[in-house]
């Protein structure tokens, strides 16, 4: 009876010419006739690409998912979508997150798919796939690719966060160009995504905390055979989810989003989490705003000692008990009754988890660091908000006033940052404009701009930096990010001039440009758009419709969903 209700039967269950066409061409792949008998058809949405190295092992994982689907009596069908490799795509992978979400949404809806497994790994592949799936809202389960094993170089463990340190050391002549290159292969030595709590790991934690994956999805290393086991079990489970009609909206409740925010604070997740979770909430129809990130992460300490906020790597989180063990530490504050894809609650999934290494997963009473989460600051410089990650910042700089040193865009920054005549000292505040959603376009990860060489030579490692861009989850520093509204739409950020005093007080959640309203009005009247507005293609569509960072930087016409109904039902 249940199989009669499945949407795939609108294709494969048809009689006559249409049914012939739907089935016959599938049979050219060697599909036996009983695959069309009404069993759940499971789409495996694969972001495998050699241009997305973090997802390079997904053909193997897809095979494991297929095994599981077949074992549970389903019909697996793998399909590709555009894949976003963080390291190669220019100008920035974020420009294409919304495009991929459209690809995913339309691919699922247009095809005979009853349930879908999303294979995600590198940063943007996770939010883009989840956003697209939310707009269709069929049973959905996420499998992350898993982190790389930690790197080793010259007797030391290394990971992505060392790229910034090595770059600074190279600038200062502390390591040679040859040594810098030698470390590349030592860092990225196995399949998988960045081994630290960068954005990919943060996204993997996010899907597990939202209840969208099986337990331990976030931390099993990509190279560990148990990643394949998790994939096979996920293949079995999605078939059951279709039979139980567990659609995405039944899992992605308000409680699930609050859990994700709290867990993100406890693990020291990336600031990119904010825009991606806001965008996902917008697709599934949950009211969430930027202030919720501050509200639900306040008073949550940093439990996970993982880089860049700590010392360890994602594999260490797994060996120490994995995310279920960390979430169990939070059992008095999280929503234990939130339902997850395996049909159990978050509390049930974590009940038997144990912590094996307190150096990696600490307790709420004796946390690794007392401050964590996302701080949202507001003021005349960011009326709609900006974000800071205190666990990656210098405590002494969280309250700081200084003179602005302004870079009009990223090219201006590169041209002048190491100019010996640049008037800057360690107390200055570096301001980078026009790297936001519309201005860049695509909101580049350049907010943690490197310090000038002459400042580094003084032994200074951190300064306050403010921009309308983002920061890599592997980055660190006292960086105020996602300033909204951005400079390119006439935000106050665009009016800042060299020498203006800026006051940041993260403890009191304020960010103020100490310039009178009268003076700002004069500057506003003289302000001109200086960044290029594109007139064709996807970038034009994006620039025309992208929303500001505090809303998730989705495109306005993509908010919400259209369900799984197909508008016209004929060839
Ligand atoms: Fe892909 Fe870091 S570059 S996860």
Coordinates of C-alpha atoms and ligand atoms in Angstrom, one line a residue:
X1 CA 0.0 0.0 0.0
X2 CA 2.8 2.4 1.0
X3 CA 4.6 1.9 -2.3
X4 CA 1.5 3.1 -4.1
X5 CA 1.9 6.5 -2.5
X6 CA 5.5 7.0 -3.5
X7 CA 6.2 9.8 -6.0
X8 CA 8.5 7.6 -8.1
X9 CA 5.4 5.6 -9.1
X10 CA 4.2 8.6 -11.0
X11 CA 7.1 7.6 -13.4
X12 CA 7.8 3.9 -13.0
X13 CA 4.3 2.7 -12.1
X14 CA 2.8 4.2 -15.3
X15 CA 1.2 2.1 -18.0
X16 CA 1.4 2.8 -21.7
X17 CA 3.9 4.9 -23.6
X18 CA 5.0 7.1 -20.7
X19 CA 5.7 4.2 -18.4
X20 CA 7.6 2.5 -21.3
X21 CA 9.8 5.6 -21.7
X22 CA 10.4 6.1 -18.0
X23 CA 11.5 2.4 -17.5
X24 CA 13.1 1.5 -20.8
X25 CA 15.9 4.0 -20.7
X26 CA 16.7 3.1 -17.1
X27 CA 17.0 -0.5 -18.2
X28 CA 19.8 0.4 -20.6
X29 CA 21.9 0.7 -17.4
X30 CA 21.2 -3.0 -16.6
X31 CA 18.4 -2.3 -14.1
X32 CA 16.3 -5.5 -13.4
X33 CA 12.5 -5.1 -13.8
X34 CA 11.7 -5.6 -10.2
X35 CA 13.4 -2.3 -9.3
X36 CA 10.3 -0.5 -10.7
X37 CA 7.8 -2.5 -8.5
X38 CA 7.0 0.4 -6.2
X39 CA 10.1 0.1 -3.9
X40 CA 11.5 3.4 -2.6
X41 CA 13.8 5.1 -5.1
X42 CA 16.7 6.7 -3.3
X43 CA 18.6 9.5 -5.0
X44 CA 22.3 9.8 -4.0
X45 CA 23.2 13.4 -4.7
X46 CA 27.0 13.3 -5.3
X47 CA 29.3 16.2 -5.2
X48 CA 32.3 14.1 -6.3
X49 CA 34.7 16.1 -8.4
X50 CA 38.5 16.0 -9.0
X51 CA 38.2 19.8 -8.7
X52 CA 36.8 19.4 -5.2
X53 CA 39.6 17.4 -3.6
X54 CA 37.9 17.2 -0.2
X55 CA 35.1 15.2 -2.0
X56 CA 37.4 13.1 -4.1
X57 CA 36.5 9.8 -2.3
X58 CA 32.8 10.1 -2.9
X59 CA 32.6 7.5 -5.5
X60 CA 33.5 4.9 -2.9
X61 CA 31.1 6.3 -0.4
X62 CA 28.3 6.4 -3.0
X63 CA 28.9 2.6 -3.6
X64 CA 28.6 2.0 0.1
X65 CA 25.3 3.9 0.2
X66 CA 24.0 1.9 -2.7
X67 CA 24.8 -1.4 -0.9
X68 CA 22.8 -0.2 2.1
X69 CA 19.8 1.0 -0.1
X70 CA 19.7 -2.4 -1.9
X71 CA 20.0 -4.3 1.4
X72 CA 16.9 -2.4 2.7
X73 CA 14.9 -3.1 -0.5
X74 CA 15.3 0.3 -2.2
X75 CA 16.4 1.3 -5.7
X76 CA 19.5 3.6 -5.5
X77 CA 20.1 6.1 -8.3
X78 CA 23.2 8.3 -8.1
X79 CA 23.2 11.8 -9.7
X80 CA 25.8 14.6 -9.9
X81 CA 25.3 18.2 -9.0
X82 CA 27.7 21.1 -9.3
X83 CA 30.5 20.7 -6.8
X84 CA 32.3 23.6 -5.0
X85 CA 35.9 23.1 -4.2
X86 CA 36.9 25.8 -1.7
X87 CA 40.5 25.9 -2.7
X88 CA 40.2 26.3 -6.4
X89 CA 37.0 28.1 -7.3
X90 CA 37.4 31.8 -8.1
X91 CA 36.4 34.4 -7.1
X92 CA 34.9 32.5 -4.1
X93 CA 32.9 29.3 -3.7
X94 CA 30.3 31.3 -1.7
X95 CA 29.2 33.0 -4.9
X96 CA 27.9 29.7 -6.2
X97 CA 26.3 28.3 -3.0
X98 CA 22.9 29.5 -4.0
X99 CA 23.4 28.3 -7.6
X100 CA 24.2 24.8 -6.4
X101 CA 21.1 24.9 -4.1
X102 CA 19.0 25.6 -7.2
X103 CA 20.7 22.7 -9.0
X104 CA 19.9 20.3 -6.1
X105 CA 16.4 21.5 -5.6
X106 CA 15.4 21.1 -9.3
X107 CA 17.3 17.8 -9.7
X108 CA 15.4 16.2 -6.8
X109 CA 12.0 17.6 -7.8
X110 CA 12.3 16.8 -11.5
X111 CA 13.2 13.2 -11.0
X112 CA 11.5 10.0 -9.7
X113 CA 13.1 10.2 -6.2
X114 CA 11.4 9.3 -3.0
X115 CA 14.2 10.0 -0.6
X116 CA 17.7 11.5 -1.0
X117 CA 21.1 11.0 0.5
X118 CA 23.3 14.1 0.3
X119 CA 27.0 13.5 0.0
X120 CA 28.7 16.7 1.3
X121 CA 32.2 17.6 2.4
X122 CA 34.0 20.7 1.4
X123 CA 32.6 23.9 3.0
X124 CA 29.8 25.0 0.6
X125 CA 28.8 21.6 -0.5
X126 CA 26.9 21.0 2.7
X127 CA 24.8 24.2 3.0
X128 CA 24.0 24.3 -0.7
X129 CA 22.8 20.7 -0.8
X130 CA 20.8 21.0 2.5
X131 CA 19.2 24.3 1.3
X132 CA 18.2 22.8 -2.0
X133 CA 16.7 19.7 -0.4
X134 CA 14.8 21.8 2.1
X135 CA 13.0 23.6 -0.8
X136 CA 11.7 20.1 -1.9
X137 CA 11.2 18.6 1.6
X138 CA 11.3 14.8 0.9
X139 CA 13.0 12.4 3.3
X140 CA 16.6 13.4 3.4
X141 CA 19.8 12.1 5.1
X142 CA 23.2 13.7 5.0
X143 CA 26.6 12.0 4.9
X144 CA 29.7 14.1 5.3
X145 CA 32.9 13.1 3.7
X146 CA 34.9 13.1 7.0
X147 CA 38.1 14.9 7.9
X148 CA 41.6 14.2 6.6
X149 CA 43.9 12.6 9.0
X150 CA 46.1 15.2 10.7
X151 CA 49.3 16.1 8.8
X152 CA 52.9 15.6 10.0
X153 CA 55.8 17.8 9.1
X154 CA 59.2 17.8 10.7
X155 CA 58.1 16.2 13.9
X156 CA 54.9 18.2 14.3
X157 CA 51.2 17.6 13.7
X158 CA 49.9 20.2 11.2
X159 CA 46.6 21.1 9.7
X160 CA 44.9 23.8 7.6
X161 CA 45.3 26.5 10.3
X162 CA 49.0 26.2 9.9
X163 CA 48.8 27.6 6.4
X164 CA 48.3 31.1 7.9
X165 CA 51.2 30.5 10.4
X166 CA 53.5 29.2 7.7
X167 CA 52.6 32.2 5.5
X168 CA 53.5 34.6 8.2
X169 CA 56.7 32.7 9.0
X170 CA 57.7 32.7 5.3
X171 CA 57.1 36.4 5.1
X172 CA 59.4 36.9 8.1
X173 CA 62.1 34.6 6.6
X174 CA 61.6 32.0 9.3
X175 CA 61.0 29.3 6.8
X176 CA 62.2 29.1 3.2
X177 CA 60.0 28.9 0.1
X178 CA 61.2 25.3 -0.4
X179 CA 60.2 24.4 3.1
X180 CA 56.8 26.1 2.6
X181 CA 56.2 23.9 -0.5
X182 CA 57.4 20.8 1.2
X183 CA 54.8 21.1 3.9
X184 CA 51.9 21.0 1.4
X185 CA 51.9 17.3 0.9
X186 CA 52.6 16.7 4.5
X187 CA 49.5 18.5 5.5
X188 CA 47.0 17.1 2.9
X189 CA 48.1 13.5 3.1
X190 CA 44.8 11.6 3.0
X191 CA 41.4 12.0 1.5
X192 CA 38.9 14.1 3.3
X193 CA 38.1 17.7 4.2
X194 CA 40.2 20.1 6.4
X195 CA 41.2 18.3 9.6
X196 CA 40.6 21.2 11.9
X197 CA 37.3 22.8 13.0
X198 CA 37.1 24.8 9.8
X199 CA 33.8 25.4 8.0
X200 CA 33.6 21.9 6.5
X201 CA 34.0 20.3 10.0
X202 CA 31.6 22.9 11.3
X203 CA 29.0 22.0 8.7
X204 CA 29.5 18.3 9.4
X205 CA 28.8 19.0 13.1
X206 CA 25.9 21.2 12.1
X207 CA 24.1 18.4 10.2
X208 CA 24.7 16.0 13.1
X209 CA 23.4 18.5 15.7
X210 CA 20.4 19.3 13.5
X211 CA 19.6 15.6 13.5
X212 CA 20.2 15.2 9.7
X213 CA 22.8 12.5 9.9
X214 CA 23.5 9.3 11.8
X215 CA 25.5 9.7 15.0
X216 CA 29.2 10.2 14.6
X217 CA 28.9 11.5 11.1
X218 CA 30.9 14.6 12.0
X219 CA 34.2 13.2 13.1
X220 CA 34.9 9.7 11.6
X221 CA 37.9 10.4 9.4
X222 CA 37.5 10.0 5.7
X223 CA 40.2 7.4 5.6
X224 CA 38.6 5.3 8.3
X225 CA 36.7 2.2 7.2
X226 CA 33.9 3.2 9.6
X227 CA 33.1 6.1 7.3
X228 CA 32.0 3.5 4.7
X229 CA 30.1 1.6 7.3
X230 CA 28.2 4.8 8.3
X231 CA 27.5 5.3 4.6
X232 CA 26.1 1.8 4.2
X233 CA 24.0 2.2 7.3
X234 CA 22.7 5.5 6.0
X235 CA 21.7 3.8 2.8
X236 CA 19.7 1.3 4.8
X237 CA 18.1 4.0 6.9
X238 CA 16.9 6.3 4.2
X239 CA 14.8 3.5 2.8
X240 CA 13.1 3.2 6.1
X241 CA 12.7 7.0 6.4
X242 CA 10.8 7.0 3.1
X243 CA 8.5 4.3 4.4
X244 CA 8.0 6.3 7.6
X245 CA 7.6 9.5 5.7
X246 CA 10.1 11.4 7.7
X247 CA 10.4 14.5 5.7
X248 CA 12.9 17.2 6.4
X249 CA 10.5 19.5 8.1
X250 CA 9.8 16.9 10.7
X251 CA 13.5 17.0 11.7
X252 CA 14.3 20.7 11.1
X253 CA 12.2 22.1 13.9
X254 CA 13.0 25.3 15.8
X255 CA 14.5 23.0 18.5
X256 CA 16.9 21.5 16.0
X257 CA 18.2 24.9 15.0
X258 CA 18.6 25.9 18.6
X259 CA 20.5 22.7 19.3
X260 CA 22.8 23.4 16.3
X261 CA 23.6 26.9 17.6
X262 CA 24.4 25.6 21.1
X263 CA 26.6 22.8 19.8
X264 CA 28.4 25.1 17.4
X265 CA 29.4 27.2 20.4
X266 CA 30.6 24.2 22.3
X267 CA 32.8 23.0 19.5
X268 CA 34.1 26.5 18.5
X269 CA 32.6 26.3 15.0
X270 CA 33.2 28.6 12.1
X271 CA 31.5 32.0 11.7
X272 CA 30.3 30.8 8.3
X273 CA 27.9 28.7 10.3
X274 CA 25.8 31.8 10.9
X275 CA 25.0 32.6 7.3
X276 CA 24.5 29.0 6.3
X277 CA 22.2 28.1 9.1
X278 CA 20.2 31.3 8.5
X279 CA 19.8 30.3 4.8
X280 CA 18.8 26.8 5.7
X281 CA 16.2 28.1 8.1
X282 CA 14.8 30.4 5.5
X283 CA 14.3 27.5 3.1
X284 CA 12.5 25.2 5.6
X285 CA 10.4 28.1 6.9
X286 CA 11.8 28.4 10.5
X287 CA 12.0 31.9 12.0
X288 CA 15.6 32.4 12.9
X289 CA 17.5 35.7 13.1
X290 CA 21.1 36.7 13.7
X291 CA 20.4 37.6 17.4
X292 CA 19.5 34.0 18.0
X293 CA 23.1 33.0 17.5
X294 CA 24.2 35.3 20.3
X295 CA 21.3 34.4 22.5
X296 CA 21.6 30.6 22.3
X297 CA 25.4 30.5 22.4
X298 CA 25.8 32.9 25.3
X299 CA 26.9 31.2 28.5
X300 CA 28.0 28.1 26.5
X301 CA 31.8 27.5 27.0
X302 CA 34.2 25.9 24.6
X303 CA 34.1 22.2 25.3
X304 CA 36.1 21.0 22.3
X305 CA 39.9 21.5 22.3
X306 CA 40.3 21.5 18.5
X307 CA 42.1 23.9 16.2
X308 CA 41.8 26.8 15.4
X309 CA 40.4 27.6 18.9
X310 CA 42.5 24.8 20.5
X311 CA 45.2 22.3 19.8
X312 CA 43.7 19.0 18.4
X313 CA 42.1 17.8 15.2
X314 CA 38.8 16.3 14.1
X315 CA 40.1 12.7 14.3
X316 CA 40.9 13.3 18.0
X317 CA 37.3 14.3 18.5
X318 CA 36.3 10.9 17.1
X319 CA 38.8 9.0 19.2
X320 CA 37.6 10.9 22.3
X321 CA 34.0 9.8 22.0
X322 CA 32.8 11.8 19.0
X323 CA 30.1 14.4 18.8
X324 CA 27.6 12.3 20.8
X325 CA 29.9 12.3 23.8
X326 CA 30.3 16.1 23.5
X327 CA 26.5 16.7 23.2
X328 CA 26.0 14.4 26.2
X329 CA 28.0 16.9 28.2
X330 CA 25.4 19.5 27.3
X331 CA 22.4 17.3 28.2
X332 CA 21.0 19.8 30.7
X333 CA 20.8 22.6 28.1
X334 CA 20.1 21.1 24.7
X335 CA 16.7 19.9 23.5
X336 CA 17.2 16.2 24.1
X337 CA 13.7 15.4 22.6
X338 CA 14.6 16.7 19.1
X339 CA 14.0 13.9 16.6
X340 CA 16.8 12.8 14.3
X341 CA 17.0 10.8 11.1
X342 CA 17.4 7.4 12.8
X343 CA 14.0 7.9 14.4
X344 CA 15.6 8.4 17.8
X345 CA 15.9 11.6 19.8
X346 CA 19.1 13.5 20.2
X347 CA 19.1 12.5 23.9
X348 CA 18.7 8.8 23.0
X349 CA 21.5 9.0 20.4
X350 CA 23.9 10.4 23.0
X351 CA 22.8 8.4 26.0
X352 CA 25.5 5.7 25.9
X353 CA 28.4 7.9 24.5
X354 CA 31.5 8.3 26.7
X355 CA 34.3 10.7 26.8
X356 CA 37.7 9.0 26.5
X357 CA 40.0 12.0 26.6
X358 CA 39.2 15.1 28.7
X359 CA 42.0 17.0 26.9
X360 CA 39.8 17.0 23.8
X361 CA 36.2 17.1 25.2
X362 CA 36.0 19.0 28.5
X363 CA 33.0 19.5 30.8
X364 CA 30.6 22.3 31.2
X365 CA 31.9 22.9 34.7
X366 CA 35.6 22.9 33.7
X367 CA 35.6 23.9 30.1
X368 CA 38.6 24.3 27.8
X369 CA 37.8 28.0 27.4
X370 CA 35.0 30.0 29.2
X371 CA 34.1 32.1 26.2
X372 CA 32.9 30.7 22.9
X373 CA 30.1 30.9 20.4
X374 CA 29.2 33.7 18.2
X375 CA 29.1 37.3 19.4
X376 CA 26.8 39.6 17.4
X377 CA 27.8 43.3 17.7
X378 CA 25.7 46.2 16.5
X379 CA 26.0 50.0 16.3
X380 CA 26.1 52.7 13.7
X381 CA 28.9 50.8 11.9
X382 CA 26.8 47.6 11.7
X383 CA 23.1 48.5 12.3
X384 CA 22.0 45.0 11.2
X385 CA 24.9 43.2 13.0
X386 CA 28.3 41.8 12.5
X387 CA 29.8 38.7 14.0
X388 CA 33.0 37.8 16.0
X389 CA 34.2 34.4 17.2
X390 CA 35.6 35.1 20.7
X391 CA 37.4 31.7 21.0
X392 CA 39.6 32.5 17.9
X393 CA 40.2 36.2 19.0
X394 CA 42.6 37.9 21.4
X395 CA 40.8 38.5 24.6
X396 CA 42.6 41.9 25.1
X397 CA 41.3 43.1 21.7
X398 CA 37.6 42.3 22.3
X399 CA 37.3 45.8 23.8
X400 CA 39.4 48.1 21.8
X401 CA 39.3 51.6 20.2
X402 CA 41.7 52.6 17.4
X403 CA 42.2 54.6 14.3
X404 CA 40.9 53.1 11.1
X405 CA 43.3 52.2 8.3
X406 CA 40.9 51.8 5.3
X407 CA 41.3 49.6 2.3
X408 CA 38.6 50.3 -0.3
X409 CA 38.6 46.8 -1.7
X410 CA 40.8 43.7 -1.8
X411 CA 43.0 45.0 -4.6
X412 CA 43.7 48.2 -2.6
X413 CA 44.6 46.0 0.3
X414 CA 47.1 43.9 -1.7
X415 CA 48.6 47.0 -3.3
X416 CA 49.3 48.9 0.0
X417 CA 49.5 46.4 2.9
X418 CA 53.3 46.1 2.8
X419 CA 54.0 49.6 1.7
X420 CA 56.6 50.9 4.1
X421 CA 54.8 54.3 4.1
X422 CA 51.5 52.9 5.2
X423 CA 50.5 54.7 8.4
X424 CA 49.6 51.9 10.7
X425 CA 50.6 50.5 14.1
X426 CA 49.5 47.7 16.3
X427 CA 46.6 49.7 17.8
X428 CA 45.1 50.6 14.4
X429 CA 41.9 48.9 13.2
X430 CA 42.1 47.5 9.7
X431 CA 39.0 48.1 7.6
X432 CA 38.3 46.3 4.4
X433 CA 35.3 47.4 2.3
X434 CA 33.5 45.9 -0.7
X435 CA 34.0 42.2 0.0
X436 CA 30.4 41.5 1.0
X437 CA 27.7 39.6 -0.9
X438 CA 27.0 42.2 -3.6
X439 CA 30.2 44.1 -3.6
X440 CA 32.8 41.3 -4.1
X441 CA 30.4 39.7 -5.3
X442 CA 30.1 36.5 -3.2
X443 CA 31.3 37.6 0.2
X444 CA 34.9 36.4 0.0
X445 CA 36.8 34.8 2.9
X446 CA 39.3 37.6 3.2
X447 CA 38.1 39.2 6.5
X448 CA 41.1 37.8 8.4
X449 CA 43.5 39.8 6.2
X450 CA 47.1 39.2 7.0
X451 CA 48.8 41.9 9.1
X452 CA 51.4 44.2 7.4
X453 CA 54.9 42.7 7.4
X454 CA 56.3 45.7 9.4
X455 CA 53.8 44.9 12.2
X456 CA 54.5 41.2 12.1
X457 CA 58.2 42.0 12.5
X458 CA 57.4 43.7 15.8
X459 CA 56.2 40.4 17.1
X460 CA 52.5 41.4 16.8
X461 CA 50.2 38.5 15.8
X462 CA 46.7 40.1 16.1
X463 CA 45.0 43.3 15.4
X464 CA 41.3 44.2 15.1
X465 CA 40.1 43.8 11.6
X466 CA 36.6 44.8 10.3
X467 CA 35.0 43.9 7.0
X468 CA 31.8 42.9 5.2
X469 CA 33.4 39.7 4.1
X470 CA 33.8 36.3 5.8
X471 CA 36.7 34.4 7.3
X472 CA 37.8 30.9 6.7
X473 CA 36.7 28.6 9.5
X474 CA 40.4 27.6 9.8
X475 CA 41.4 31.3 10.3
X476 CA 41.7 33.1 13.6
X477 CA 42.2 36.6 15.0
X478 CA 40.1 39.5 16.3
X479 CA 38.1 39.8 13.1
X480 CA 34.7 41.5 12.9
X481 CA 32.9 39.9 10.0
X482 CA 29.7 40.0 8.0
X483 CA 29.1 43.7 8.6
X484 CA 25.6 44.5 7.5
X485 CA 24.6 46.4 5.5
X486 CA 27.7 46.0 3.4
X487 CA 29.7 48.9 1.9
X488 CA 28.5 48.2 -1.6
X489 CA 24.9 48.9 -0.8
X490 CA 25.7 52.1 1.0
X491 CA 26.3 50.8 4.5
X492 CA 28.1 52.9 7.0
X493 CA 31.2 50.7 6.4
X494 CA 31.5 52.3 3.0
X495 CA 31.8 55.8 4.7
X496 CA 34.7 55.0 7.0
X497 CA 37.8 57.1 6.3
X498 CA 41.4 56.8 7.4
X499 CA 41.9 58.1 10.9
X500 CA 38.3 57.7 12.0
X501 CA 38.1 56.2 15.5
X502 CA 36.2 52.9 15.7
X503 CA 35.2 51.4 19.1
X504 CA 34.6 47.7 19.4
X505 CA 33.2 46.3 22.7
X506 CA 32.4 42.7 22.1
X507 CA 31.4 42.3 25.8
X508 CA 28.7 44.9 25.4
X509 CA 27.9 43.9 21.8
X510 CA 28.7 47.3 20.3
X511 CA 30.6 48.5 17.2
X512 CA 30.6 52.2 16.8
X513 CA 32.2 54.6 14.3
X514 CA 33.0 57.7 16.4
X515 CA 31.9 60.2 13.7
X516 CA 29.0 62.6 14.1
X517 CA 25.7 62.0 12.4
X518 CA 26.1 65.3 10.6
X519 CA 29.5 64.3 9.1
X520 CA 28.1 60.8 8.2
X521 CA 25.2 62.5 6.4
X522 CA 27.6 64.6 4.3
X523 CA 29.7 61.5 3.5
X524 CA 26.5 59.5 2.6
X525 CA 25.4 62.2 0.2
X526 CA 28.7 62.0 -1.6
X527 CA 28.9 58.2 -1.6
X528 CA 29.1 56.5 -5.0
X529 CA 29.0 52.8 -5.9
X530 CA 32.5 51.9 -6.9
X531 CA 32.3 48.2 -7.4
X532 CA 31.3 46.7 -10.8
X533 CA 27.7 45.6 -11.1
X534 CA 27.5 42.7 -13.6
X535 CA 24.9 42.8 -16.4
X536 CA 24.7 39.2 -17.6
X537 CA 24.7 35.6 -16.5
X538 CA 24.5 34.0 -13.1
X539 CA 26.5 36.8 -11.4
X540 CA 24.0 39.3 -12.6
X541 CA 21.2 37.2 -11.1
X542 CA 23.1 36.8 -7.9
X543 CA 24.0 40.5 -7.5
X544 CA 20.5 41.5 -8.2
X545 CA 18.8 39.2 -5.7
X546 CA 21.3 38.3 -3.0
X547 CA 20.3 39.3 0.5
X548 CA 22.6 40.8 3.1
X549 CA 24.7 38.6 5.5
X550 CA 22.4 39.0 8.5
X551 CA 19.6 37.3 6.5
X552 CA 21.9 34.4 5.3
X553 CA 23.0 35.8 1.9
X554 CA 20.4 33.6 0.1
X555 CA 18.7 35.1 -3.0
X556 CA 15.4 36.6 -2.2
X557 CA 13.4 34.5 -4.6
X558 CA 14.8 31.2 -3.3
X559 CA 13.4 31.6 0.3
X560 CA 11.0 28.9 1.3
X561 CA 10.2 25.9 -0.9
X562 CA 8.0 24.6 -3.7
X563 CA 7.5 21.1 -2.3
X564 CA 7.9 17.9 -4.4
X565 CA 5.0 18.4 -6.7
X566 CA 5.9 18.6 -10.4
X567 CA 4.0 21.4 -12.2
X568 CA 3.3 19.7 -15.5
X569 CA 3.1 15.9 -15.6
X570 CA 3.6 15.0 -19.3
X571 CA 6.4 14.8 -21.8
Ligands
LIG1 FE1 37.7 21.7 1.5 FE2 38.9 22.9 3.7 S1 39.3 23.2 1.6 S2 37.2 21.6 3.6

